[in-house]
CSV table of C-alpha atoms in Angstrom, one decimal:
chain,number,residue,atom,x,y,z
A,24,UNK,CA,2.7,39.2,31.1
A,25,UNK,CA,1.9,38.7,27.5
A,26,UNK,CA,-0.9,35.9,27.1
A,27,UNK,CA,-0.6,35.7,23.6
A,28,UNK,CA,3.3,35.2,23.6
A,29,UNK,CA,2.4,32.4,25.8
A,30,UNK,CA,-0.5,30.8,23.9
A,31,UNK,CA,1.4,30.4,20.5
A,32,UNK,CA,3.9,28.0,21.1
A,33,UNK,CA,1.2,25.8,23.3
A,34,UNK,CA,-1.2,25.8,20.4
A,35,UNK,CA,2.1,24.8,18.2
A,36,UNK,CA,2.9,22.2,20.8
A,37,UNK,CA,-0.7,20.8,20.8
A,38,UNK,CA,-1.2,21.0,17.2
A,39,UNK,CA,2.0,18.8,17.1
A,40,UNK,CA,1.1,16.3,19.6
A,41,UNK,CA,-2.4,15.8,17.8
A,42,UNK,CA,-0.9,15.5,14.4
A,43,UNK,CA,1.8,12.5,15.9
A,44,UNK,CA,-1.3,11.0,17.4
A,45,UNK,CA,-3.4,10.6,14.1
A,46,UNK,CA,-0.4,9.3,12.5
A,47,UNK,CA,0.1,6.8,15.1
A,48,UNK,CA,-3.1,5.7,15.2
A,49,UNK,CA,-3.3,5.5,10.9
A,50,UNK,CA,0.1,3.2,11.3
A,51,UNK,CA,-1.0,0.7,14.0
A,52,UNK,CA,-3.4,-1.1,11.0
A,53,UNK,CA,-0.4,-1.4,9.2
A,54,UNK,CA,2.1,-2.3,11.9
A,55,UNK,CA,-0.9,-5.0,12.5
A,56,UNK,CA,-1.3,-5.9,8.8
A,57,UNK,CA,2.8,-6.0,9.0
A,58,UNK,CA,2.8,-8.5,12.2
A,59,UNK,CA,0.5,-11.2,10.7
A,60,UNK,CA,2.2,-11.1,7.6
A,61,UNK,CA,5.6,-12.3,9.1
A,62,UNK,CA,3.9,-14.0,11.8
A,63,UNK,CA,1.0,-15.9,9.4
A,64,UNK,CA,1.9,-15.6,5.8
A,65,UNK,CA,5.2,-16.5,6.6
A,66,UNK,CA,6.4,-18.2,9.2
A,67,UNK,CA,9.6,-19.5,10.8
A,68,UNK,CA,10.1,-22.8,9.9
A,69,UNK,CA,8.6,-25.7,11.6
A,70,UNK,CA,11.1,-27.9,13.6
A,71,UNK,CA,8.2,-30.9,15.0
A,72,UNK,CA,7.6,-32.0,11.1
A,73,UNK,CA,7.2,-35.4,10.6
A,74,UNK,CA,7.6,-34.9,6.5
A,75,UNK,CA,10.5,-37.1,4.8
A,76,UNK,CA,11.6,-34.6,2.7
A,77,UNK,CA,10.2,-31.4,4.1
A,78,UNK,CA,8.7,-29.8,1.5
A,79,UNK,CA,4.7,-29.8,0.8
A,80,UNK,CA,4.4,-32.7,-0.6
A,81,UNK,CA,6.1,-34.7,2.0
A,82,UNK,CA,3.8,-32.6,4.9
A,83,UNK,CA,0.7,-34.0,2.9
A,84,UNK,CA,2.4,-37.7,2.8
A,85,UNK,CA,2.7,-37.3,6.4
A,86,UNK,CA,-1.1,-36.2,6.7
A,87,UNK,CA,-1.9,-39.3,5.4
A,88,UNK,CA,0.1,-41.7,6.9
A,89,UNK,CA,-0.3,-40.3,10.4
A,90,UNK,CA,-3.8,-39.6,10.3
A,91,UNK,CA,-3.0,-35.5,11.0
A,92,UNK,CA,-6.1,-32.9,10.4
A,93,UNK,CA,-5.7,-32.1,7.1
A,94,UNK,CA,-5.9,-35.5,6.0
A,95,UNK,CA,-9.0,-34.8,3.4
A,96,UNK,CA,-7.1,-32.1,1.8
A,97,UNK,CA,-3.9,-34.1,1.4
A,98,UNK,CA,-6.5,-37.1,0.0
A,99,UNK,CA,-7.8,-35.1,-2.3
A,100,UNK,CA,-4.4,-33.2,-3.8
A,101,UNK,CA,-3.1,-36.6,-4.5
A,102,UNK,CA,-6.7,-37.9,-5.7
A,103,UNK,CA,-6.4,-35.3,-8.3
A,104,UNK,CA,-2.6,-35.5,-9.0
A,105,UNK,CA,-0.9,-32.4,-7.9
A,106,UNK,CA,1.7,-34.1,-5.7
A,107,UNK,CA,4.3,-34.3,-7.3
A,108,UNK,CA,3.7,-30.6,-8.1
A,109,UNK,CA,4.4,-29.9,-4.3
A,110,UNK,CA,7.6,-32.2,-3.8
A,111,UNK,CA,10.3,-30.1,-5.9
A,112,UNK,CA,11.9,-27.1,-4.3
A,113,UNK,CA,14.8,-24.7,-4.9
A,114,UNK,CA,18.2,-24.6,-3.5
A,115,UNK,CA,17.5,-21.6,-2.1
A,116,UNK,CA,14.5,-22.2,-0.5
A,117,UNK,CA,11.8,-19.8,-1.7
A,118,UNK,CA,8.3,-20.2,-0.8
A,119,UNK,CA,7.3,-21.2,-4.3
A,120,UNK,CA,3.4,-21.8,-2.8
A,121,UNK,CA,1.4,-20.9,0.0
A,122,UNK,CA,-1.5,-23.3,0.5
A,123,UNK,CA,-4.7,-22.4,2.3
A,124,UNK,CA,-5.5,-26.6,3.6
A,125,UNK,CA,-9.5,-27.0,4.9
A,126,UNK,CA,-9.1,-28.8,7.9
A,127,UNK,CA,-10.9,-32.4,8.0
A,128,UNK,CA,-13.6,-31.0,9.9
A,129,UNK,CA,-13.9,-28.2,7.5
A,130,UNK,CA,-14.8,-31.0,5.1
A,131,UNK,CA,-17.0,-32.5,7.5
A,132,UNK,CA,-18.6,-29.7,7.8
A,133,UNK,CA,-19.8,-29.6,3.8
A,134,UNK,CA,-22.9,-30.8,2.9
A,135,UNK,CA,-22.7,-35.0,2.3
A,136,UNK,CA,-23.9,-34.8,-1.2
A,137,UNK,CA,-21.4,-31.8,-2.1
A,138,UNK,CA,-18.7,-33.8,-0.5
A,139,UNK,CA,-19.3,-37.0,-2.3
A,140,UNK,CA,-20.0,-35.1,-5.8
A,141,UNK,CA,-16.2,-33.7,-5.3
A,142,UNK,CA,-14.5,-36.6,-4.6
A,143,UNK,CA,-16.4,-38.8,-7.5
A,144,UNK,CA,-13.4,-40.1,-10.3
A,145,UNK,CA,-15.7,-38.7,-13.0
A,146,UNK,CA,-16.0,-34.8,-11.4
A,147,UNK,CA,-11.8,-34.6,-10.9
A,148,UNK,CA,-11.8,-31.1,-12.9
A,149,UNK,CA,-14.3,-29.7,-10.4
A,150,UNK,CA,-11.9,-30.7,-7.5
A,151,UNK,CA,-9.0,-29.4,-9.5
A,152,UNK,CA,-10.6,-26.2,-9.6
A,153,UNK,CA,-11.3,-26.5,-5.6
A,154,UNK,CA,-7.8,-27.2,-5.0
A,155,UNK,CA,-6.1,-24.8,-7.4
A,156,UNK,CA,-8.4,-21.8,-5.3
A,157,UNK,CA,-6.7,-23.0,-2.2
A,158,UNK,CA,-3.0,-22.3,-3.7
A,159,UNK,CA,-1.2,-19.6,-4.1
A,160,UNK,CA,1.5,-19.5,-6.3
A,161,UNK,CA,4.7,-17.8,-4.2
A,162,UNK,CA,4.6,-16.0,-0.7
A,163,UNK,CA,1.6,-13.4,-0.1
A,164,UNK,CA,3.1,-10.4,0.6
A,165,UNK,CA,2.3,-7.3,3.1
A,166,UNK,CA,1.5,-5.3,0.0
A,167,UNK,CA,-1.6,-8.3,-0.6
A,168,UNK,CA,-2.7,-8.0,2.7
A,169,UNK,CA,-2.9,-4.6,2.8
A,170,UNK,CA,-5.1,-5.0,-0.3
A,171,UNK,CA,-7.1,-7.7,1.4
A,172,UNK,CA,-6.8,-9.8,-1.9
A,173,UNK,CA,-4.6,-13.1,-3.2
A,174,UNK,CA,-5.1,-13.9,-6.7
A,175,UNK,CA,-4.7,-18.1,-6.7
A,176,UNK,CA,-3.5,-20.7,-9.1
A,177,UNK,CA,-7.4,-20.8,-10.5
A,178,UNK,CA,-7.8,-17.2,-11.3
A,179,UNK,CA,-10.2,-16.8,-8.9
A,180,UNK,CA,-9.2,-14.3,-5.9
A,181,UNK,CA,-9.2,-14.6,-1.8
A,182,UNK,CA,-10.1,-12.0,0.2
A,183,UNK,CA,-8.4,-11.4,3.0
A,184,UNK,CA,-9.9,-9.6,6.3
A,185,UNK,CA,-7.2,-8.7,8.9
A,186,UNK,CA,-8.9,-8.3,12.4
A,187,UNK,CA,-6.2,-6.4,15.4
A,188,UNK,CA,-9.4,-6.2,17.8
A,189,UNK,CA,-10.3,-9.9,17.7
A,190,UNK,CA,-6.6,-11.6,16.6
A,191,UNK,CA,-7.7,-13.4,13.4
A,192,UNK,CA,-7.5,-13.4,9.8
A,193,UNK,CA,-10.5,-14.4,8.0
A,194,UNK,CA,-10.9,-15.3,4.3
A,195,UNK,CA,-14.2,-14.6,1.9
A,196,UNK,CA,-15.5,-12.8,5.0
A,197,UNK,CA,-16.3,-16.6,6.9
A,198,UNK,CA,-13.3,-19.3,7.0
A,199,UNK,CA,-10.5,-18.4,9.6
A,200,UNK,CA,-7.3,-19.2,9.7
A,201,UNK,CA,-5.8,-21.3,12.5
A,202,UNK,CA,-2.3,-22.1,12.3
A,203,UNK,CA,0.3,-22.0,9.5
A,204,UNK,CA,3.7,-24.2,9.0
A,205,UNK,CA,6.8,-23.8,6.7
A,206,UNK,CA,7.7,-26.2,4.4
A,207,UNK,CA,11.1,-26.4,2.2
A,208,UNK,CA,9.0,-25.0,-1.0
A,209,UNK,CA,6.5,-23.2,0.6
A,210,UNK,CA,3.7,-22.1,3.4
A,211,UNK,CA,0.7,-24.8,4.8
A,212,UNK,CA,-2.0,-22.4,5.9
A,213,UNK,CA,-4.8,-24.4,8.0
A,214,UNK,CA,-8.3,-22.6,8.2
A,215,UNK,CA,-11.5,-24.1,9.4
A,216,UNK,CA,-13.8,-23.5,6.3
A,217,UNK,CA,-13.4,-25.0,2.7
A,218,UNK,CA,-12.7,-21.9,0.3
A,219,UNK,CA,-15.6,-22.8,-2.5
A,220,UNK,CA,-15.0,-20.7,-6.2
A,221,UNK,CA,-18.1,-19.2,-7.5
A,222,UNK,CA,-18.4,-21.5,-10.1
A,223,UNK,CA,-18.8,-24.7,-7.8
């Protein structure tokens, strides 16, 4: 029997099977980064909304009037005066922003005199510049989080850390992301840290 005749298709075969391996195991980031994208980034839309109108603005009216946990961030858009910016929307529905919302306990969670310093009637261009890191202007895409980086309304960028292993999303390395919602005009992102700009 000749070995050799034998040998050279199994070394083809196992050469093959290795080669499909590696490239499964290079895809399943992207299958992951894929996944939290639709599932994350942009969700389904959410049926138990208590908004009027059903776009941002009206999920940030409801915040307020119903005591939800994301009341401080809703406080302070209107404080500053970008609520009207989040009540208009397009027929067709596009996610014209995707807001990353500090819980209330993620305010808590600031220190009292940086919390008082934001919300003070004379410092509203420093709390402008808070909120406009936490918006997006349209949908983040796959091709974003495969970057690991959002550029926001401020300039500034976001970067995003996408962990398979552990099942979370994490933004600047520390604030996680909890939950997201769909509105009529956008996306309502809820993570457990404040996003703070290098310039505050």
């Amino acid at each position: 029997m000749n070995t050799k005749a034998v040998s050279s298709p199994m070394k083809k075969l196992t050469g093959l099977l290795l080669t499909i391996a590696a490239s499964a195991l290079i895809s399943l980031p992207v299958l992951a980064q894929n996944y939290y994208s639709a599932a994350i980034f942009n969700p389904r839309r959410n049926s138990t909304s208590r908004s009027v109108d059903g776009t941002i603005a009206g999920e940030f009216d409801a915040a307020i009037k119903y005591y939800q946990n994301f009341q401080t961030f809703a406080d302070a858009v209107n404080q500053a005066g970008l609520m009207e910016q989040f009540r208009s929307s397009n027929s067709r529905g596009a996610v014209e922003y995707t807001v990353f919302v500090p819980t209330d306990a993620a305010f808590a969670a600031l220190p009292e005199a940086t919390r008082k310093e934001l919300f003070k009637p004379e410092n509203k261009e420093k709390l402008l510049k808070l909120l406009n890191y936490h918006i997006v202007p349209g949908a983040v895409s796959n091709e974003e989080v495969a970057e690991g980086m959002v550029e926001t309304v401020s300039g500034d960028r976001i970067t995003i850390n996408l962990d398979a292993i552990e099942d979370k999303i994490t933004l600047n390395e520390s604030s996680t992301i909890e939950s997201s919602q769909r509105a009529k005009n956008g996306v309502i992102i809820l993570v457990d840290e404040v996003l703070m700009p290098q310039e505050l």
